[in-house]
Short mmCIF file of C-alpha atoms in Angstrom, two decimals:
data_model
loop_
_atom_site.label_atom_id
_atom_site.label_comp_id
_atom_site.label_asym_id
_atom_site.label_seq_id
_atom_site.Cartn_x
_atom_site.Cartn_y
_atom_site.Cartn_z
CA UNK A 1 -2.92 -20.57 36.82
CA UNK A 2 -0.52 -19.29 34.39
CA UNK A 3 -1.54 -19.10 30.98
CA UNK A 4 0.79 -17.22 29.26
CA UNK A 5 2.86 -20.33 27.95
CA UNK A 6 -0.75 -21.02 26.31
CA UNK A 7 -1.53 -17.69 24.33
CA UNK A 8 1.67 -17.70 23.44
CA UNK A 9 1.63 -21.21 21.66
CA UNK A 10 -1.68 -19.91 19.94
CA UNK A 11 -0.25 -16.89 18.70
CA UNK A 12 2.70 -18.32 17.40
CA UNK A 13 0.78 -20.80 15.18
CA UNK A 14 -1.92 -17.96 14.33
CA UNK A 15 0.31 -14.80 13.88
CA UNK A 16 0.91 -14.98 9.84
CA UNK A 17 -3.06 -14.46 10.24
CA UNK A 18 -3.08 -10.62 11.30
CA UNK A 19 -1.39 -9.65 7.82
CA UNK A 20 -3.70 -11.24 5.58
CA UNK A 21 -6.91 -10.03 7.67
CA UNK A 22 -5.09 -6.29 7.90
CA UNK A 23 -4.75 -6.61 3.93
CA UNK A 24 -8.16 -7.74 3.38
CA UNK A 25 -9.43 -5.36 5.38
CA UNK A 26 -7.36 -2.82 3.20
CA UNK A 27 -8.32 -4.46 -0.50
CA UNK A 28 -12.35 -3.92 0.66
CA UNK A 29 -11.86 -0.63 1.63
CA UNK A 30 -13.41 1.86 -0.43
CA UNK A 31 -9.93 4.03 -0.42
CA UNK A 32 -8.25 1.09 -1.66
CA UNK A 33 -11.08 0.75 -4.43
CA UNK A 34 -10.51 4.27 -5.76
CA UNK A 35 -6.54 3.54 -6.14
CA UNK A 36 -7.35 0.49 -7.92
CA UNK A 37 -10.00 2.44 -10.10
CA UNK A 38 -7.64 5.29 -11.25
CA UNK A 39 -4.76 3.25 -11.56
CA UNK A 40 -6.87 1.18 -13.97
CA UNK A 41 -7.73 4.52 -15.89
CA UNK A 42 -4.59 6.19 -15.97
CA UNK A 43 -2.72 2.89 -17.08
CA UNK A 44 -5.50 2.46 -20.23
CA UNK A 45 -4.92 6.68 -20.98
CA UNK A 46 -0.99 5.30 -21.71
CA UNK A 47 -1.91 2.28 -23.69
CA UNK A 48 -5.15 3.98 -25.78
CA UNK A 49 -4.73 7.20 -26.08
CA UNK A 50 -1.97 9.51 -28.03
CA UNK A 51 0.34 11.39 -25.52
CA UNK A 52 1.38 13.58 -27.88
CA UNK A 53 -2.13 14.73 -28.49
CA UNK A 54 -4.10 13.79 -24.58
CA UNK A 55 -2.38 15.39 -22.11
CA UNK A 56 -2.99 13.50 -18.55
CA UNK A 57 -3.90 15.26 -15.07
CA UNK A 58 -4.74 13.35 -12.72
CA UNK A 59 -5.62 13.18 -9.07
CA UNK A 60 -6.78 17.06 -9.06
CA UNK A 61 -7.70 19.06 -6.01
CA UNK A 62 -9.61 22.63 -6.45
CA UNK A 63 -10.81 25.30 -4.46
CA UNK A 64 -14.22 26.61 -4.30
CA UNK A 65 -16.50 29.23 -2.86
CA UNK A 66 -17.87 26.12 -0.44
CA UNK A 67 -14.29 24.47 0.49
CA UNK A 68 -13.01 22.02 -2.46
CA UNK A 69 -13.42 19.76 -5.02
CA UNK A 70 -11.57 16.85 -6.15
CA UNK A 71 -11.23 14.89 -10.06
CA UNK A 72 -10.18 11.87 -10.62
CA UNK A 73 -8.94 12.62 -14.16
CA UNK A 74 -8.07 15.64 -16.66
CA UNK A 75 -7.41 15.17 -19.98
CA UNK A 76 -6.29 18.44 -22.17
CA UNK A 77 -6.42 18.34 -26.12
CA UNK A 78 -7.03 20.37 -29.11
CA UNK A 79 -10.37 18.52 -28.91
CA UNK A 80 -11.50 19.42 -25.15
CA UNK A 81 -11.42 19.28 -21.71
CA UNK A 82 -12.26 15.87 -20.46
CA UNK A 83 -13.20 15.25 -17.40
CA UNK A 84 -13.18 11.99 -16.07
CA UNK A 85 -14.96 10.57 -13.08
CA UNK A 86 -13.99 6.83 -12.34
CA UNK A 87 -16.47 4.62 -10.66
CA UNK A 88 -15.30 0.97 -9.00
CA UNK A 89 -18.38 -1.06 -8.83
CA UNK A 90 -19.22 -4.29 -9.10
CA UNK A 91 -22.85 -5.58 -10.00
CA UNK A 92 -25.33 -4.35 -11.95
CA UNK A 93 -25.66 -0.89 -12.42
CA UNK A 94 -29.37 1.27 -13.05
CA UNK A 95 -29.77 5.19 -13.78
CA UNK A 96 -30.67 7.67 -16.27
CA UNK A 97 -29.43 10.64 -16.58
CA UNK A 98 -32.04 12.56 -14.79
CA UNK A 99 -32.48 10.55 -11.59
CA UNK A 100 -30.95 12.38 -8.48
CA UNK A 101 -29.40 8.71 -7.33
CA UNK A 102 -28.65 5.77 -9.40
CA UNK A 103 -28.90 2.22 -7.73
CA UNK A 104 -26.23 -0.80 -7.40
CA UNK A 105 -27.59 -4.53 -6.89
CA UNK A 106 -25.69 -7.03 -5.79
CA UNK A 107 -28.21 -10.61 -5.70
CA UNK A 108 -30.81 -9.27 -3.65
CA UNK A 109 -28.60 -5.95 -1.89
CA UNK A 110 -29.25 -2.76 -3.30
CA UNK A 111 -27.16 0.00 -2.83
CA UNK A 112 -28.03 4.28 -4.08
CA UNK A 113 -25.36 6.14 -4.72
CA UNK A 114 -24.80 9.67 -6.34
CA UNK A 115 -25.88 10.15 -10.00
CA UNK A 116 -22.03 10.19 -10.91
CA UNK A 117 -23.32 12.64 -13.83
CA UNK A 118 -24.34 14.80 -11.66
CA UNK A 119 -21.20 14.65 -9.47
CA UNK A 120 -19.24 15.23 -11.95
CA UNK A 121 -21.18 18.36 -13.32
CA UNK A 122 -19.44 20.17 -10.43
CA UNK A 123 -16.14 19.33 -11.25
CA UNK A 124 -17.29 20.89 -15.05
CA UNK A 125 -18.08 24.54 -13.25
CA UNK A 126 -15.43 24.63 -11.31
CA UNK A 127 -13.15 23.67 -14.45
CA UNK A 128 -15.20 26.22 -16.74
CA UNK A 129 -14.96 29.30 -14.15
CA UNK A 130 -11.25 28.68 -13.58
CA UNK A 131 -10.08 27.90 -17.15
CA UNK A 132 -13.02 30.33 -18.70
CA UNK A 133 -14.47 27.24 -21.07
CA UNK A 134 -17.54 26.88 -22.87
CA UNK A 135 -19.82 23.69 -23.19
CA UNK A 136 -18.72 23.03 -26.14
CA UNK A 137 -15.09 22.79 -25.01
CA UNK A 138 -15.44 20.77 -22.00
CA UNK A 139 -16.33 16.86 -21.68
CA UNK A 140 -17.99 15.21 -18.44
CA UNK A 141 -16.63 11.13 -19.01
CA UNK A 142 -17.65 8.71 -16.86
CA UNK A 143 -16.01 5.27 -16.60
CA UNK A 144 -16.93 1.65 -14.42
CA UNK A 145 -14.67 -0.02 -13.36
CA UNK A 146 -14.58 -3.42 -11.97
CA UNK A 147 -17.39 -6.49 -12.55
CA UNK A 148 -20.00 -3.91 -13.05
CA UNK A 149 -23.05 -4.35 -15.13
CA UNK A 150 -25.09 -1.40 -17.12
CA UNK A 151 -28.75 -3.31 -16.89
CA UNK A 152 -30.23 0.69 -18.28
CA UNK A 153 -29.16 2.54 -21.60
CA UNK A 154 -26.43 4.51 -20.84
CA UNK A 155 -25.70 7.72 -22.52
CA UNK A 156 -22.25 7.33 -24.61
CA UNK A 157 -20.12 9.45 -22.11
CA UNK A 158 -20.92 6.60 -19.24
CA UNK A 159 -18.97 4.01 -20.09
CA UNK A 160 -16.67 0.81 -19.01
CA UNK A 161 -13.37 -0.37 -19.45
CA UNK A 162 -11.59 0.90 -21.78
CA UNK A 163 -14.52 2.73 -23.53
CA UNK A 164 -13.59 5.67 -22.40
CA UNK A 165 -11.03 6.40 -24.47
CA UNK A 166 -13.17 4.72 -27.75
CA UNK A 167 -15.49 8.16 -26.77
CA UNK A 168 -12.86 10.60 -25.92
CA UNK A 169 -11.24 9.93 -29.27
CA UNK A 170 -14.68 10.15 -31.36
CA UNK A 171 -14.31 13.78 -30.88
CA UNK A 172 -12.80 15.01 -34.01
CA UNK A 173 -13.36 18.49 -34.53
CA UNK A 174 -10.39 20.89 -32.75
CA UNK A 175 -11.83 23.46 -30.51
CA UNK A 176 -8.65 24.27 -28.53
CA UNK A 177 -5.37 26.03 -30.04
CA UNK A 178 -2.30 24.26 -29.68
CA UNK A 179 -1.43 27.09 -27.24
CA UNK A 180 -4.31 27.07 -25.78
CA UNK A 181 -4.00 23.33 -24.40
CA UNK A 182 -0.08 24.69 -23.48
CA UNK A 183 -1.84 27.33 -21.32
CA UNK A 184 -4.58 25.02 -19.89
CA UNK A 185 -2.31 22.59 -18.68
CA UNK A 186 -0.57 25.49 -17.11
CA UNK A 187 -3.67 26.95 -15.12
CA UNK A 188 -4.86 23.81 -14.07
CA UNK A 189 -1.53 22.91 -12.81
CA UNK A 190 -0.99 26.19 -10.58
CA UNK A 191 -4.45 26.08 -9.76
CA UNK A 192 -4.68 22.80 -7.77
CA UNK A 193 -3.96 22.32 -4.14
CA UNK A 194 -0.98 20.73 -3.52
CA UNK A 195 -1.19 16.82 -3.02
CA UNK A 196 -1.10 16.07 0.64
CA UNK A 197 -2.43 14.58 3.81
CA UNK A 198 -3.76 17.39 4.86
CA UNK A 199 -5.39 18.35 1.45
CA UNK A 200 -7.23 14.87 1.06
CA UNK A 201 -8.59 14.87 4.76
CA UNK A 202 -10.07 18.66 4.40
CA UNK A 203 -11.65 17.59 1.10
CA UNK A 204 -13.19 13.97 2.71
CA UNK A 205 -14.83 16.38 5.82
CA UNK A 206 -16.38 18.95 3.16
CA UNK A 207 -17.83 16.10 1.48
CA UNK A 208 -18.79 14.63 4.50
CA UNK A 209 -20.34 17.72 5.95
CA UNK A 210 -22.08 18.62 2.36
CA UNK A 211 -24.17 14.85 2.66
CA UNK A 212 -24.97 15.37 6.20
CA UNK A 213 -26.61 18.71 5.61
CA UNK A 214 -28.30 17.04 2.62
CA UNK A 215 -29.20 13.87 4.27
CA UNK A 216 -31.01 16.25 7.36
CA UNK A 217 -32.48 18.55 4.88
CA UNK A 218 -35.77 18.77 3.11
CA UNK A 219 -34.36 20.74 0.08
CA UNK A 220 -33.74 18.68 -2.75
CA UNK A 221 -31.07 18.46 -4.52
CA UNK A 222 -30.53 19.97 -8.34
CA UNK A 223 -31.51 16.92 -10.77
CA UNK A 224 -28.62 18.50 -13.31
CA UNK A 225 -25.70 19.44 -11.06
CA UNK A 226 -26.68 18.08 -7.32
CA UNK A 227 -26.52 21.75 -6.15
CA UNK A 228 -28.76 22.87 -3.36
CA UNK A 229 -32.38 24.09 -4.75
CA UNK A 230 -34.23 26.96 -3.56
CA UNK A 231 -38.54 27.71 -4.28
CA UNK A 232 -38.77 30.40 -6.90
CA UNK A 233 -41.53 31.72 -8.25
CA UNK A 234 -42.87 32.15 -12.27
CA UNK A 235 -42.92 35.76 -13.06
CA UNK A 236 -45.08 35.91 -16.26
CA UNK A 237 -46.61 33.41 -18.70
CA UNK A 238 -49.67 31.04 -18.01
CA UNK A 239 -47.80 29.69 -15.11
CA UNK A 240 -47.42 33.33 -13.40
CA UNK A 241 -47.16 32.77 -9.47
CA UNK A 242 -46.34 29.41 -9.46
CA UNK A 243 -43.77 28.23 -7.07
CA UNK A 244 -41.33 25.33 -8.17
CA UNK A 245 -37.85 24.47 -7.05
CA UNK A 246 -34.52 26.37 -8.98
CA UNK A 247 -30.90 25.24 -8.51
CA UNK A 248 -29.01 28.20 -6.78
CA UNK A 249 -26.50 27.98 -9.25
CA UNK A 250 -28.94 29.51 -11.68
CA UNK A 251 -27.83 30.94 -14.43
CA UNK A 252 -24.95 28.56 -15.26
CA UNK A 253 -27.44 25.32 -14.12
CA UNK A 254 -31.30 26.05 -15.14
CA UNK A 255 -32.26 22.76 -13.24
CA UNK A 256 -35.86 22.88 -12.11
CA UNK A 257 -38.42 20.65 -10.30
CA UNK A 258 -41.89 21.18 -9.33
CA UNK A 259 -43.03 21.21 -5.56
CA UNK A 260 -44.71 18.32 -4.25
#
């Protein structure tokens, strides 16, 4: 028995289906989630923020030692370097500023992800070792996105909406040069790796690779800066041979925890 007369009856009354499931499936996507996020974020920077005085980079790819690292925002003025990490949640959100993961619940689903903090303190050393910054002239600024919920205090550079920018702009006191946010620009500019294919897909595998390693590993990860931790031991004071866990990054992170 034939049926091709019948599937093709069906699919000409169901074919206007396959778009709107292939969009769906695109609008749940977490890729399409991060679009929406910084296009969110660098529409408010227009609409809040001075251009004459915040000058917007966004969508930034860097080398490192280890392979890359990617920001979602970089905003250069006489007041700092912010740098801006954009989250696109929805739910409530806990964490302190501490905790290695913070959690997302949805009804009765939670959810850990990465203490975005703590993400974006890497971003902040890459930034500081390429543009030779202080603390005091760079910002970490983190920003939800989306019907999200803080149901924890948040420290004021975790914010939502358009927050951000009520933070970014509470910093008052200069501590860049005119010339100096000319030059900035300039570095960050011919530091990145060009925007590509190619560029996006090494940096997803690195990131991939670095949370696999993780995920097998026993060795914590630094409660300040997510880094790798190694056992070190106390070389004088009451605590003299005792072992605890020290970010390898030491000295630029001093982020310690005790051995269980």
């Amino acid at each position: 028995m034939d049926l091709s007369p019948l599937i093709n009856q069906i699919f000409g009354a169901l074919w206007y289906l396959i778009p709107i499931v292939i969009l769906a499936s695109i609008f749940k996507s977490s890729w399409f989630k991060g679009v929406a996020g910084e296009f969110a974020v660098n529409s408010s920077v227009k609409l809040l923020l001075d251009k004459e005085k915040y000058h917007l980079i966004k969508n930034v790819t860097l080398p490192t030692e280890d392979g890359s690292t990617q920001i979602d925002h970089i905003i250069v003025s006489e007041f700092g370097v912010f740098v801006v990490e954009t989250k696109n949640m929805k739910g409530w959100i806990f964490g302190s500023p501490t905790q290695k993961t913070w959690t997302q619940k949805i009804y009765k689903h939670s959810n850990k992800f990465q203490n975005p903090l703590h993400q974006n303190c890497k971003h902040l050393k890459t930034l500081e070792t390429l543009l030779g910054l202080n603390d005091q002239q760079l910002h970490s600024v983190i920003v939800f996105v989306g019907d999200s919920t803080f149901k924890t205090e948040m420290p004021e550079n975790v914010t939502y909406g358009g927050g951000y920018a009520r933070y970014i702009k509470s910093k008052r006191t200069p501590v860049l040069t005119a010339s100096q946010v000319v030059e900035i620009t300039k570095k960050i500019e011919q530091g990145r790796l060009a925007a590509s294919f190619k560029t996006n897909r090494e940096h997803v595998m690195h990131v991939k690779n670095i949370v696999a390693e993780k995920e097998k590993s026993d060795i914590p990860g630094c409660p300040k800066c997510g880094s790798t931790m190694v056992i070190r031991e106390t070389k004088q004071g009451q605590n003299v041979g005792m072992k605890f866990w020290g970010c390898t990054k030491f000295p630029q992170c001093r982020g310690t925890m005790n051995i269980r």
